[in-house]
Amino acid sequence: MSHSSPVFPAKLLVTGGAGFIGSNFVLRAVSAGHTVVNLDALTYAGNLDNLAALASNPQHIFVQGDIGDAGLIARLLDEHQPNAIIHFAAESHVDRSILGPEVFLRTNILGTFTLLQAALTYWRSLAATSAQHFRFLHISTDEVYGSLAPSAPAFREDSPYAPNSPYSASKASSDHLVRAWFHTFGLPVLTTNCSNNYGPFQFPEKLIPLMIHNALSGKPLPVYGDGLNVRDWLYVEDHCEALLTVLERGRVGETYNIGGLNEQTNREVVARLCAVLDRIHPAGAPHDRLICFVTDRPGHDRRYAIDCSKIHSELGWRPRESFTSGLEKTVSWYFEHDDWVKRIASGEYRNLLAQNYSTS
Ligand code: NAD
Ligand code: TYD
């Protein structure tokens, strides 16, 4: 089957669109003219507050439900006839995957399988032209490639998979399923593997929002191990723009790495955050006095780095935001949305902190 460019503006079935990246994507997609059917189970990480700006917008249809519910997905596809599926829904936090891996296997592997099967049935039922335009965009992570030595070249699309945590192993499995549904059944898939995102609406269990939240509350800033682990950081809006670019112009069956060209050790990230906080929210004493080193994460990957030359040369995408401006925007957003964090920082969140930081 030949593939034509997807229809624009389109009707998109987005999974996990009430989470961090998903909600940023939904807001952007709707403002670009697309209509979004947003399927999200509203786990601890899903938050309809993120989508308050779309409350009375007919271009956004929210459905609470699980990607593992085959009947529900079949009904949604039949009723809404989307032009593409954008698959964000996942359990996404490495530390939680160490504390309780089962739900990662259920959602990330079995959930993706269920979605692929429903997508395949739906795609096969479409008229030839609609089928040629259809896309299944699977959102994945650079963590599937494992850990890099300090001077090793960055991950490329053809780097071998070597996942080390239950989270990355479950995402790697889902990537393999997506690949197989293309090669065996011809489902028109696209996969993206992205580095660490930061920005508005990120749940404060991840490094940057956790540090901002703790710093604003005068609490310790817990850096794991020696703090010299390296991540590549990308502002979430740059990621969303890359996803729309891949959806529009990516070659079916291909994988695209997305990165921020911005490798930093955790120590550097926290020090820079403290400097921004000192400027935006002076606390009488420098915020870096709150930094403390705590027990390392088991199996902690030392370094991730992304070579994003393929998406740049093929599709013309590059990150726009600098780390300095991105961090300033992010700190300002959390500072101005104290109520958003307060609503989250309740019972379930406190349990995670008690479990995850108990030996420190
Ligand atoms: P998140 O944890 O903030 O959001 C996940 C969303 O999925 C939540 O809204 C949750 O309610 C929903 N969800 C979970 N299980 C579900 C289920 N069974 N059915 C339906 N909905 C369910 O995650 P995020 O950080 O926004 O990440 C989104 C995607 O991007 C994930 O697939 C993740 O692996 C990938 N990714 C994230 C990053 C990052 O830095 N955050 C980097 C690269 C790739
Ligand atoms: P995280 O945001 O959990 O993303 P990932 O593990 O998917 O890369 O963590 C980013 C880095 O920050 C990682 O090396 C672990 C480290 N980290 C800390 O040092 N302290 C913390 O409290 C957290 C949550 C993470």
Short mmCIF file of C-alpha atoms and ligand atoms in Angstrom, two decimals:
data_model
loop_
_atom_site.label_atom_id
_atom_site.label_comp_id
_atom_site.label_asym_id
_atom_site.label_seq_id
_atom_site.Cartn_x
_atom_site.Cartn_y
_atom_site.Cartn_z
CA MET A 1 0.00 0.00 0.00
CA SER A 2 1.27 3.49 -0.79
CA HIS A 3 1.11 6.17 1.90
CA SER A 4 -0.14 9.73 1.30
CA SER A 5 0.53 12.64 3.65
CA PRO A 6 -1.89 12.70 6.57
CA VAL A 7 -4.96 14.96 6.38
CA PHE A 8 -4.45 18.42 7.98
CA PRO A 9 -6.22 19.57 10.06
CA ALA A 10 -7.05 16.11 11.31
CA LYS A 11 -9.08 14.25 13.88
CA LEU A 12 -6.60 12.68 16.32
CA LEU A 13 -7.15 9.96 18.89
CA VAL A 14 -4.61 10.87 21.58
CA THR A 15 -3.91 8.44 24.43
CA GLY A 16 -2.50 9.81 27.71
CA GLY A 17 -3.45 13.37 26.76
CA ALA A 18 -4.02 14.43 30.39
CA GLY A 19 -0.41 13.70 31.37
CA PHE A 20 2.61 15.97 31.10
CA ILE A 21 3.65 15.73 27.44
CA GLY A 22 0.21 14.61 26.26
CA SER A 23 -1.58 17.68 27.64
CA ASN A 24 1.04 20.04 26.19
CA PHE A 25 0.55 18.24 22.86
CA VAL A 26 -3.26 18.40 23.01
CA LEU A 27 -3.21 22.15 23.72
CA ARG A 28 -0.88 22.71 20.81
CA ALA A 29 -2.74 20.38 18.41
CA VAL A 30 -6.09 22.05 19.14
CA SER A 31 -4.62 25.51 18.65
CA ALA A 32 -3.19 24.29 15.32
CA GLY A 33 -6.75 23.42 14.21
CA HIS A 34 -6.90 19.68 14.91
CA THR A 35 -9.74 17.99 16.76
CA VAL A 36 -8.62 15.70 19.58
CA VAL A 37 -10.38 12.72 21.13
CA ASN A 38 -8.38 12.34 24.33
CA LEU A 39 -8.42 8.89 25.96
CA ASP A 40 -6.82 8.90 29.40
CA ALA A 41 -7.30 6.65 32.43
CA LEU A 42 -6.53 9.56 34.81
CA THR A 43 -4.03 7.62 36.89
CA TYR A 44 -2.11 9.62 39.53
CA ALA A 45 -0.23 11.24 36.58
CA GLY A 46 -3.30 12.34 34.61
CA ASN A 47 -4.79 15.70 35.47
CA LEU A 48 -7.73 17.42 33.81
CA ASP A 49 -6.56 20.74 35.31
CA ASN A 50 -3.93 20.70 32.55
CA LEU A 51 -6.71 20.97 29.97
CA ALA A 52 -8.85 23.59 31.72
CA ALA A 53 -8.24 26.00 28.81
CA LEU A 54 -10.17 23.59 26.55
CA ALA A 55 -13.14 23.07 28.89
CA SER A 56 -15.78 24.38 26.49
CA ASN A 57 -13.89 23.81 23.24
CA PRO A 58 -15.71 21.40 20.89
CA GLN A 59 -12.35 20.49 19.31
CA HIS A 60 -11.48 18.57 22.48
CA ILE A 61 -13.45 15.47 23.49
CA PHE A 62 -12.25 13.86 26.71
CA VAL A 63 -12.92 10.18 27.46
CA GLN A 64 -11.82 8.59 30.71
CA GLY A 65 -10.73 5.02 29.99
CA ASP A 66 -7.92 2.49 29.78
CA ILE A 67 -5.88 1.66 26.68
CA GLY A 68 -6.22 -1.97 27.79
CA ASP A 69 -9.99 -1.84 27.19
CA ALA A 70 -10.28 -3.27 23.67
CA GLY A 71 -14.05 -2.75 23.45
CA LEU A 72 -13.81 0.92 24.41
CA ILE A 73 -11.06 1.61 21.87
CA ALA A 74 -12.97 -0.15 19.09
CA ARG A 75 -16.05 1.96 19.92
CA LEU A 76 -14.06 5.21 19.95
CA LEU A 77 -12.41 4.44 16.61
CA ASP A 78 -15.73 3.50 15.06
CA GLU A 79 -17.55 6.56 16.42
CA HIS A 80 -14.89 9.22 15.76
CA GLN A 81 -13.10 7.83 12.67
CA PRO A 82 -9.75 9.49 13.50
CA ASN A 83 -7.07 10.14 10.86
CA ALA A 84 -4.29 9.24 13.30
CA ILE A 85 -3.59 7.75 16.73
CA ILE A 86 -0.99 9.52 18.87
CA HIS A 87 0.05 7.15 21.66
CA PHE A 88 1.46 8.78 24.82
CA ALA A 89 -0.31 6.74 27.51
CA ALA A 90 2.21 4.95 29.70
CA GLU A 91 3.54 4.53 33.18
CA SER A 92 6.53 6.85 32.89
CA HIS A 93 8.54 7.08 36.12
CA VAL A 94 11.67 4.92 36.56
CA ASP A 95 11.57 5.00 40.39
CA ARG A 96 7.96 3.78 40.43
CA SER A 97 8.92 1.00 38.01
CA ILE A 98 11.48 -0.18 40.57
CA LEU A 99 8.97 -0.03 43.43
CA GLY A 100 6.17 -1.76 41.46
CA PRO A 101 6.91 -2.97 37.92
CA GLU A 102 3.69 -4.88 37.19
CA VAL A 103 1.56 -1.94 36.08
CA PHE A 104 4.36 -0.90 33.69
CA LEU A 105 4.10 -4.25 31.93
CA ARG A 106 0.31 -4.06 31.90
CA THR A 107 -0.01 -0.54 30.50
CA ASN A 108 3.14 -0.09 28.45
CA ILE A 109 3.28 -3.56 26.87
CA LEU A 110 -0.21 -5.09 27.00
CA GLY A 111 -1.92 -1.70 26.64
CA THR A 112 0.13 -0.91 23.53
CA PHE A 113 -0.66 -4.37 22.15
CA THR A 114 -4.39 -3.81 22.68
CA LEU A 115 -4.20 -0.41 20.98
CA LEU A 116 -2.24 -1.83 18.03
CA GLN A 117 -4.78 -4.60 17.50
CA ALA A 118 -7.69 -2.16 17.59
CA ALA A 119 -5.83 0.22 15.26
CA LEU A 120 -5.16 -2.59 12.81
CA THR A 121 -8.80 -3.69 12.69
CA TYR A 122 -9.90 -0.08 12.23
CA TRP A 123 -7.26 0.69 9.57
CA ARG A 124 -8.24 -2.42 7.60
CA SER A 125 -11.87 -1.26 7.63
CA LEU A 126 -11.04 2.15 6.10
CA ALA A 127 -11.62 3.05 2.45
CA ALA A 128 -8.38 3.01 0.43
CA THR A 129 -7.75 6.79 0.51
CA SER A 130 -8.38 7.10 4.25
CA ALA A 131 -6.15 4.07 4.89
CA GLN A 132 -3.31 5.68 2.91
CA HIS A 133 -3.50 8.82 5.07
CA PHE A 134 -3.77 6.99 8.42
CA ARG A 135 -0.89 7.04 10.92
CA PHE A 136 -0.12 5.41 14.30
CA LEU A 137 2.47 7.59 16.09
CA HIS A 138 4.12 5.84 19.04
CA ILE A 139 5.90 8.07 21.58
CA SER A 140 8.94 6.46 23.18
CA THR A 141 12.10 7.29 25.06
CA ASP A 142 15.88 7.35 24.63
CA GLU A 143 16.10 5.09 27.71
CA VAL A 144 15.46 2.01 25.51
CA TYR A 145 19.07 2.30 24.26
CA GLY A 146 20.54 1.82 27.74
CA SER A 147 23.46 3.69 29.29
CA LEU A 148 26.40 5.40 27.54
CA ALA A 149 30.05 5.68 28.60
CA PRO A 150 31.17 9.33 29.11
CA SER A 151 32.72 9.80 25.67
CA ALA A 152 30.63 7.29 23.65
CA PRO A 153 28.77 8.69 20.63
CA ALA A 154 25.13 9.69 21.19
CA PHE A 155 22.24 7.27 20.51
CA ARG A 156 21.24 6.98 16.86
CA GLU A 157 18.11 5.35 15.46
CA ASP A 158 20.16 2.23 14.69
CA SER A 159 21.79 1.98 18.15
CA PRO A 160 21.11 -1.42 19.73
CA TYR A 161 18.37 -1.65 22.35
CA ALA A 162 19.73 -2.32 25.87
CA PRO A 163 17.10 -1.23 28.41
CA ASN A 164 18.13 -1.42 32.06
CA SER A 165 15.08 -0.47 34.18
CA PRO A 166 11.62 -2.05 34.30
CA TYR A 167 10.33 1.22 32.76
CA SER A 168 12.77 1.23 29.84
CA ALA A 169 12.34 -2.53 29.31
CA SER A 170 8.57 -2.07 29.06
CA LYS A 171 8.97 0.85 26.62
CA ALA A 172 11.47 -1.16 24.55
CA SER A 173 8.94 -4.00 24.38
CA SER A 174 6.25 -1.61 23.17
CA ASP A 175 8.61 -0.23 20.50
CA HIS A 176 9.25 -3.78 19.26
CA LEU A 177 5.51 -4.48 19.08
CA VAL A 178 4.94 -1.30 17.05
CA ARG A 179 7.76 -2.28 14.70
CA ALA A 180 6.30 -5.80 14.29
CA TRP A 181 2.80 -4.47 13.52
CA PHE A 182 4.36 -2.49 10.66
CA HIS A 183 6.53 -5.26 9.27
CA THR A 184 4.01 -8.08 9.64
CA PHE A 185 0.66 -6.37 9.14
CA GLY A 186 1.60 -3.16 7.31
CA LEU A 187 0.05 -0.85 9.92
CA PRO A 188 1.41 2.64 9.03
CA VAL A 189 3.39 3.41 12.17
CA LEU A 190 5.92 6.07 13.17
CA THR A 191 8.04 5.84 16.35
CA THR A 192 9.85 8.65 18.15
CA ASN A 193 12.47 8.20 20.89
CA CYS A 194 12.92 11.36 22.90
CA SER A 195 15.24 12.52 25.67
CA ASN A 196 14.19 13.96 29.07
CA ASN A 197 11.47 16.59 28.78
CA TYR A 198 10.81 19.47 31.17
CA GLY A 199 8.29 22.31 31.25
CA PRO A 200 4.76 23.15 32.48
CA PHE A 201 2.44 20.41 33.82
CA GLN A 202 5.17 17.89 34.70
CA PHE A 203 4.29 15.79 37.73
CA PRO A 204 6.62 16.71 40.63
CA GLU A 205 8.08 13.20 40.94
CA LYS A 206 10.54 13.90 38.08
CA LEU A 207 13.85 15.69 38.70
CA ILE A 208 13.15 19.27 37.59
CA PRO A 209 9.62 19.83 39.01
CA LEU A 210 10.53 17.91 42.19
CA MET A 211 13.50 20.20 42.77
CA ILE A 212 11.45 23.36 42.04
CA HIS A 213 8.64 22.22 44.33
CA ASN A 214 11.04 21.32 47.17
CA ALA A 215 13.05 24.53 46.76
CA LEU A 216 9.91 26.69 46.86
CA SER A 217 8.88 24.85 50.05
CA GLY A 218 12.36 25.17 51.63
CA LYS A 219 12.82 21.36 51.60
CA PRO A 220 16.03 19.40 50.80
CA LEU A 221 16.95 18.88 47.12
CA PRO A 222 17.79 15.13 46.96
CA VAL A 223 20.44 14.33 44.33
CA TYR A 224 20.94 10.59 43.76
CA GLY A 225 24.45 9.12 44.15
CA ASP A 226 27.28 11.42 43.09
CA GLY A 227 24.98 13.54 40.87
CA LEU A 228 27.20 13.02 37.82
CA ASN A 229 24.63 11.09 35.78
CA VAL A 230 24.03 12.84 32.47
CA ARG A 231 20.70 13.45 30.74
CA ASP A 232 19.82 15.38 27.58
CA TRP A 233 17.07 17.92 28.38
CA LEU A 234 14.42 19.12 25.92
CA TYR A 235 11.74 21.75 26.54
CA VAL A 236 8.34 20.04 26.16
CA GLU A 237 7.02 22.46 23.52
CA ASP A 238 9.98 21.60 21.29
CA HIS A 239 9.06 17.93 21.69
CA CYS A 240 5.43 18.62 20.73
CA GLU A 241 6.53 20.52 17.64
CA ALA A 242 8.78 17.61 16.66
CA LEU A 243 5.85 15.19 17.05
CA LEU A 244 3.59 17.26 14.79
CA THR A 245 6.43 17.41 12.25
CA VAL A 246 6.91 13.62 12.33
CA LEU A 247 3.15 13.09 12.07
CA GLU A 248 2.92 15.37 9.07
CA ARG A 249 6.05 14.44 7.15
CA GLY A 250 7.72 11.40 8.77
CA ARG A 251 8.28 8.35 6.60
CA VAL A 252 6.01 5.46 7.52
CA GLY A 253 7.80 2.64 9.38
CA GLU A 254 10.67 4.93 10.42
CA THR A 255 11.99 5.84 13.85
CA TYR A 256 13.08 9.40 14.72
CA ASN A 257 15.29 10.35 17.68
CA ILE A 258 14.35 13.68 19.29
CA GLY A 259 16.76 15.51 21.60
CA GLY A 260 17.62 18.90 23.04
CA LEU A 261 21.34 19.05 22.08
CA ASN A 262 21.71 19.77 25.78
CA GLU A 263 23.60 17.24 27.92
CA GLN A 264 23.88 18.13 31.61
CA THR A 265 24.88 16.33 34.78
CA ASN A 266 22.21 16.28 37.48
CA ARG A 267 24.47 18.47 39.62
CA GLU A 268 24.56 21.09 36.85
CA VAL A 269 20.79 20.96 36.39
CA VAL A 270 20.11 21.46 40.10
CA ALA A 271 22.74 24.22 40.41
CA ARG A 272 21.25 26.10 37.45
CA LEU A 273 17.75 25.70 38.86
CA CYS A 274 18.93 27.13 42.19
CA ALA A 275 20.45 30.12 40.39
CA VAL A 276 17.17 30.80 38.52
CA LEU A 277 15.21 30.44 41.78
CA ASP A 278 17.57 32.86 43.53
CA ARG A 279 16.69 35.45 40.86
CA ILE A 280 12.94 34.79 40.56
CA HIS A 281 12.17 33.91 44.16
CA PRO A 282 14.97 35.10 46.49
CA ALA A 283 14.66 33.25 49.79
CA GLY A 284 17.10 35.23 51.92
CA ALA A 285 19.78 32.56 51.44
CA PRO A 286 20.98 30.77 48.29
CA HIS A 287 18.77 27.81 47.32
CA ASP A 288 21.80 25.57 46.72
CA ARG A 289 22.19 25.27 50.50
CA LEU A 290 19.27 22.81 50.25
CA ILE A 291 21.15 20.37 47.96
CA CYS A 292 21.85 17.00 49.57
CA PHE A 293 23.18 13.71 48.19
CA VAL A 294 21.02 10.65 48.85
CA THR A 295 21.16 6.89 48.20
CA ASP A 296 21.52 6.17 44.49
CA ARG A 297 18.75 4.67 42.35
CA PRO A 298 19.36 0.91 41.77
CA GLY A 299 20.70 0.30 38.26
CA HIS A 300 20.91 4.06 37.65
CA ASP A 301 21.84 4.69 33.98
CA ARG A 302 24.96 6.86 33.82
CA ARG A 303 24.42 8.80 30.63
CA TYR A 304 21.86 9.33 27.86
CA ALA A 305 22.60 11.41 24.77
CA ILE A 306 20.64 11.76 21.55
CA ASP A 307 21.89 12.23 18.02
CA CYS A 308 18.94 13.99 16.38
CA SER A 309 20.58 14.62 13.00
CA LYS A 310 18.06 12.37 11.19
CA ILE A 311 14.97 14.41 12.11
CA HIS A 312 16.94 17.58 11.37
CA SER A 313 18.20 16.55 7.94
CA GLU A 314 15.01 14.74 6.81
CA LEU A 315 12.29 16.91 8.35
CA GLY A 316 14.07 20.17 9.23
CA TRP A 317 13.26 20.04 12.97
CA ARG A 318 15.63 21.45 15.62
CA PRO A 319 14.97 22.44 19.23
CA ARG A 320 14.24 26.18 19.58
CA GLU A 321 14.42 26.75 23.34
CA SER A 322 17.77 27.21 25.12
CA PHE A 323 18.21 25.49 28.49
CA THR A 324 18.49 28.88 30.19
CA SER A 325 15.24 30.27 28.74
CA GLY A 326 13.46 26.92 29.14
CA LEU A 327 14.41 26.67 32.82
CA GLU A 328 13.30 30.26 33.44
CA LYS A 329 9.93 29.62 31.81
CA THR A 330 9.54 26.41 33.80
CA VAL A 331 10.44 27.89 37.18
CA SER A 332 8.12 30.87 36.53
CA TRP A 333 5.30 28.52 35.56
CA TYR A 334 5.60 26.47 38.77
CA PHE A 335 5.94 29.63 40.83
CA GLU A 336 2.74 31.03 39.31
CA HIS A 337 0.85 27.69 39.51
CA ASP A 338 1.40 26.89 43.15
CA ASP A 339 -2.26 25.78 43.40
CA TRP A 340 -1.69 23.18 40.61
CA VAL A 341 1.17 21.59 42.58
CA LYS A 342 -0.68 21.85 45.90
CA ARG A 343 -3.62 19.86 44.49
CA ILE A 344 -1.20 17.11 43.43
CA ALA A 345 0.97 17.05 46.55
CA SER A 346 -1.59 15.11 48.58
CA GLY A 347 -1.93 11.53 49.85
CA GLU A 348 -0.74 9.36 46.97
CA TYR A 349 2.20 11.65 46.23
CA ARG A 350 3.28 11.63 49.86
CA ASN A 351 3.29 7.81 49.80
CA LEU A 352 5.71 7.85 46.87
CA LEU A 353 8.05 10.25 48.67
CA ALA A 354 7.95 8.13 51.82
CA GLN A 355 8.78 4.95 49.87
CA ASN A 356 11.30 6.34 47.40
CA TYR A 357 13.37 8.49 49.74
CA SER A 358 13.04 6.31 52.86
CA THR A 359 16.64 5.01 52.97
CA SER A 360 18.21 8.43 52.34
P1 NAD B 1 2.92 11.08 32.36
O1 NAD B 1 3.19 10.01 33.37
O2 NAD B 1 2.97 12.50 32.79
O3 NAD B 1 1.49 10.86 31.69
C1 NAD B 1 1.01 9.59 31.32
C2 NAD B 1 -0.48 9.72 31.04
O4 NAD B 1 -0.96 8.44 30.61
C3 NAD B 1 -1.31 10.13 32.27
O5 NAD B 1 -2.23 11.12 31.92
C4 NAD B 1 -2.01 8.83 32.67
O6 NAD B 1 -3.26 9.06 33.30
C5 NAD B 1 -2.17 8.15 31.33
N1 NAD B 1 -2.26 6.69 31.46
C6 NAD B 1 -1.48 5.87 32.21
N2 NAD B 1 -1.90 4.60 32.08
C7 NAD B 1 -2.96 4.62 31.23
C8 NAD B 1 -3.80 3.62 30.70
N3 NAD B 1 -3.65 2.33 31.04
N4 NAD B 1 -4.79 3.97 29.84
C9 NAD B 1 -4.95 5.28 29.51
N5 NAD B 1 -4.19 6.28 30.00
C10 NAD B 1 -3.21 5.94 30.85
O7 NAD B 1 3.95 10.78 31.18
P2 NAD B 1 4.72 11.80 30.22
O8 NAD B 1 5.96 12.23 30.88
O9 NAD B 1 3.76 12.79 29.70
O10 NAD B 1 5.13 10.80 29.04
C11 NAD B 1 4.25 10.55 27.95
C12 NAD B 1 4.91 9.56 27.02
O11 NAD B 1 6.17 10.07 26.57
C13 NAD B 1 5.21 8.21 27.67
O12 NAD B 1 4.94 7.20 26.73
C14 NAD B 1 6.71 8.27 27.97
O13 NAD B 1 7.28 6.99 27.95
C15 NAD B 1 7.20 9.13 26.83
N6 NAD B 1 8.41 9.93 27.11
C16 NAD B 1 8.46 10.74 28.23
C17 NAD B 1 9.61 11.51 28.44
C18 NAD B 1 9.71 12.45 29.63
O14 NAD B 1 10.77 13.05 29.86
N7 NAD B 1 8.65 12.66 30.39
C19 NAD B 1 10.69 11.44 27.55
C20 NAD B 1 10.58 10.61 26.44
C21 NAD B 1 9.44 9.85 26.22
P1 TYD B 2 13.94 11.57 36.22
O1 TYD B 2 13.38 12.93 36.11
O2 TYD B 2 13.27 10.58 37.13
O3 TYD B 2 14.06 11.00 34.74
P2 TYD B 2 14.81 9.66 34.18
O4 TYD B 2 15.18 8.79 35.30
O5 TYD B 2 13.73 9.07 33.34
O6 TYD B 2 15.98 10.17 33.41
O7 TYD B 2 15.45 11.69 36.70
C1 TYD B 2 16.40 12.46 35.96
C2 TYD B 2 17.75 12.27 36.61
O8 TYD B 2 17.70 12.86 37.92
C3 TYD B 2 18.12 10.82 36.81
O9 TYD B 2 19.53 10.68 36.63
C4 TYD B 2 17.77 10.56 38.28
C5 TYD B 2 18.01 11.89 38.93
N1 TYD B 2 17.17 12.22 40.12
C6 TYD B 2 17.76 12.66 41.30
O10 TYD B 2 18.99 12.80 41.39
N2 TYD B 2 16.95 12.95 42.38
C7 TYD B 2 15.59 12.81 42.32
O11 TYD B 2 14.92 13.06 43.35
C8 TYD B 2 14.99 12.38 41.09
C9 TYD B 2 13.50 12.19 40.99
C10 TYD B 2 15.82 12.09 40.00
#
